[in-house]
């Protein structure tokens, strides 16, 4: 879908966020978004990836009115947070994740 959007709009795909990457890889991708001044991000990834990614988004302050995250596919927030115990290495609280996810458009 993103490649189709690129054909009809002035959309540039700069980096891909893949599932099952490390937190360090997500930090590097987010760093690239900041340095490229990318403010609108379209994502397609599973709930486990969303947890790790939005934790890093929170830490980099890449949420709120300066950024728009568009996630293709809706997440059941309750299910995401019930699965947090599987992510012992996640260094974010539920409140921090909710802060980072607030305002995210989900289709």
mmCIF file of C-alpha atoms in Angstrom:
data_model
loop_
_atom_site.group_PDB
_atom_site.id
_atom_site.type_symbol
_atom_site.label_atom_id
_atom_site.label_comp_id
_atom_site.label_asym_id
_atom_site.label_seq_id
_atom_site.Cartn_x
_atom_site.Cartn_y
_atom_site.Cartn_z
ATOM 1 C CA UNK A 1 0.000 0.000 0.000
ATOM 2 C CA UNK A 2 2.783 2.429 0.872
ATOM 3 C CA UNK A 3 4.437 1.852 -2.500
ATOM 4 C CA UNK A 4 1.111 2.616 -4.202
ATOM 5 C CA UNK A 5 0.838 5.873 -2.228
ATOM 6 C CA UNK A 6 4.305 6.819 -3.417
ATOM 7 C CA UNK A 7 3.104 6.679 -7.021
ATOM 8 C CA UNK A 8 0.241 9.145 -6.507
ATOM 9 C CA UNK A 9 1.691 11.502 -3.900
ATOM 10 C CA UNK A 10 4.926 13.178 -3.018
ATOM 11 C CA UNK A 11 5.684 10.474 -0.465
ATOM 12 C CA UNK A 12 9.203 9.365 0.300
ATOM 13 C CA UNK A 13 9.892 6.060 1.993
ATOM 14 C CA UNK A 14 13.112 6.625 3.879
ATOM 15 C CA UNK A 15 13.384 3.607 6.175
ATOM 16 C CA UNK A 16 11.453 0.499 6.944
ATOM 17 C CA UNK A 17 10.641 -0.611 10.455
ATOM 18 C CA UNK A 18 10.649 -4.372 10.501
ATOM 19 C CA UNK A 19 9.229 -6.683 13.109
ATOM 20 C CA UNK A 20 11.541 -8.451 15.552
ATOM 21 C CA UNK A 21 14.316 -5.871 15.473
ATOM 22 C CA UNK A 22 16.228 -4.897 18.586
ATOM 23 C CA UNK A 23 15.618 -1.724 20.572
ATOM 24 C CA UNK A 24 18.990 -0.456 19.311
ATOM 25 C CA UNK A 25 17.835 -0.921 15.716
ATOM 26 C CA UNK A 26 14.616 0.964 16.445
ATOM 27 C CA UNK A 27 16.617 3.779 18.064
ATOM 28 C CA UNK A 28 18.790 4.054 14.947
ATOM 29 C CA UNK A 29 15.750 4.195 12.650
ATOM 30 C CA UNK A 30 14.087 6.855 14.821
ATOM 31 C CA UNK A 31 17.329 8.825 14.858
ATOM 32 C CA UNK A 32 17.265 8.781 11.045
ATOM 33 C CA UNK A 33 13.659 10.030 11.072
ATOM 34 C CA UNK A 34 14.653 12.953 13.303
ATOM 35 C CA UNK A 35 17.716 13.861 11.242
ATOM 36 C CA UNK A 36 15.630 13.711 8.035
ATOM 37 C CA UNK A 37 12.899 15.851 9.637
ATOM 38 C CA UNK A 38 10.270 13.177 8.995
ATOM 39 C CA UNK A 39 7.076 14.015 10.890
ATOM 40 C CA UNK A 40 4.495 11.652 9.402
ATOM 41 C CA UNK A 41 5.241 7.960 9.811
ATOM 42 C CA UNK A 42 3.146 5.120 8.411
ATOM 43 C CA UNK A 43 3.644 1.753 10.045
ATOM 44 C CA UNK A 44 2.521 -1.822 9.651
ATOM 45 C CA UNK A 45 3.753 -4.074 12.427
ATOM 46 C CA UNK A 46 2.569 -6.524 15.072
ATOM 47 C CA UNK A 47 1.716 -5.764 18.692
ATOM 48 C CA UNK A 48 5.057 -6.945 20.089
ATOM 49 C CA UNK A 49 6.884 -4.605 17.721
ATOM 50 C CA UNK A 50 4.508 -1.795 18.687
ATOM 51 C CA UNK A 51 5.451 -2.180 22.358
ATOM 52 C CA UNK A 52 9.179 -1.991 21.692
ATOM 53 C CA UNK A 53 8.874 0.755 19.119
ATOM 54 C CA UNK A 54 6.555 3.021 21.115
ATOM 55 C CA UNK A 55 8.837 2.666 24.129
ATOM 56 C CA UNK A 56 11.659 4.064 21.994
ATOM 57 C CA UNK A 57 9.309 6.707 20.541
ATOM 58 C CA UNK A 58 8.548 7.827 24.097
ATOM 59 C CA UNK A 59 12.246 8.014 25.013
ATOM 60 C CA UNK A 60 13.005 10.104 21.906
ATOM 61 C CA UNK A 61 9.974 12.353 22.500
ATOM 62 C CA UNK A 62 8.671 11.577 18.997
ATOM 63 C CA UNK A 63 4.987 11.857 19.834
ATOM 64 C CA UNK A 64 2.442 14.593 20.289
ATOM 65 C CA UNK A 65 1.637 17.453 17.972
ATOM 66 C CA UNK A 66 5.009 17.402 16.196
ATOM 67 C CA UNK A 67 4.604 13.837 14.900
ATOM 68 C CA UNK A 68 1.814 11.823 13.367
ATOM 69 C CA UNK A 69 2.015 8.060 13.567
ATOM 70 C CA UNK A 70 -0.384 6.234 11.259
ATOM 71 C CA UNK A 71 -0.632 2.536 12.007
ATOM 72 C CA UNK A 72 -2.283 0.334 9.413
ATOM 73 C CA UNK A 73 -4.251 -2.116 11.508
ATOM 74 C CA UNK A 74 -5.750 -1.440 14.918
ATOM 75 C CA UNK A 75 -4.327 -2.717 18.178
ATOM 76 C CA UNK A 76 -6.317 -3.832 21.129
ATOM 77 C CA UNK A 77 -4.632 -1.730 23.812
ATOM 78 C CA UNK A 78 -5.757 -4.077 26.553
ATOM 79 C CA UNK A 79 -4.172 -7.054 24.802
ATOM 80 C CA UNK A 80 -0.926 -5.168 24.224
ATOM 81 C CA UNK A 81 -0.531 -4.328 27.883
ATOM 82 C CA UNK A 82 -1.494 -7.814 29.038
ATOM 83 C CA UNK A 83 1.466 -9.087 27.010
ATOM 84 C CA UNK A 84 3.992 -6.715 28.580
ATOM 85 C CA UNK A 85 5.285 -9.450 30.882
ATOM 86 C CA UNK A 86 6.796 -11.144 27.800
ATOM 87 C CA UNK A 87 9.062 -8.115 27.363
ATOM 88 C CA UNK A 88 11.311 -8.091 30.415
ATOM 89 C CA UNK A 89 13.773 -5.830 28.593
ATOM 90 C CA UNK A 90 11.152 -3.142 27.976
ATOM 91 C CA UNK A 91 12.166 -0.064 29.962
ATOM 92 C CA UNK A 92 8.865 1.807 29.773
ATOM 93 C CA UNK A 93 5.818 1.920 31.973
ATOM 94 C CA UNK A 94 2.278 1.482 30.713
ATOM 95 C CA UNK A 95 1.741 5.211 31.285
ATOM 96 C CA UNK A 96 4.735 6.079 29.103
ATOM 97 C CA UNK A 97 3.519 3.782 26.327
ATOM 98 C CA UNK A 98 0.051 5.300 26.484
ATOM 99 C CA UNK A 99 1.586 8.768 26.266
ATOM 100 C CA UNK A 100 3.566 7.798 23.153
ATOM 101 C CA UNK A 101 0.568 6.069 21.540
ATOM 102 C CA UNK A 102 -1.886 8.870 22.283
ATOM 103 C CA UNK A 103 -2.972 10.538 19.042
ATOM 104 C CA UNK A 104 -1.808 7.662 16.853
ATOM 105 C CA UNK A 105 -4.153 7.059 13.939
ATOM 106 C CA UNK A 106 -5.056 3.403 13.562
ATOM 107 C CA UNK A 107 -6.968 2.041 10.603
#
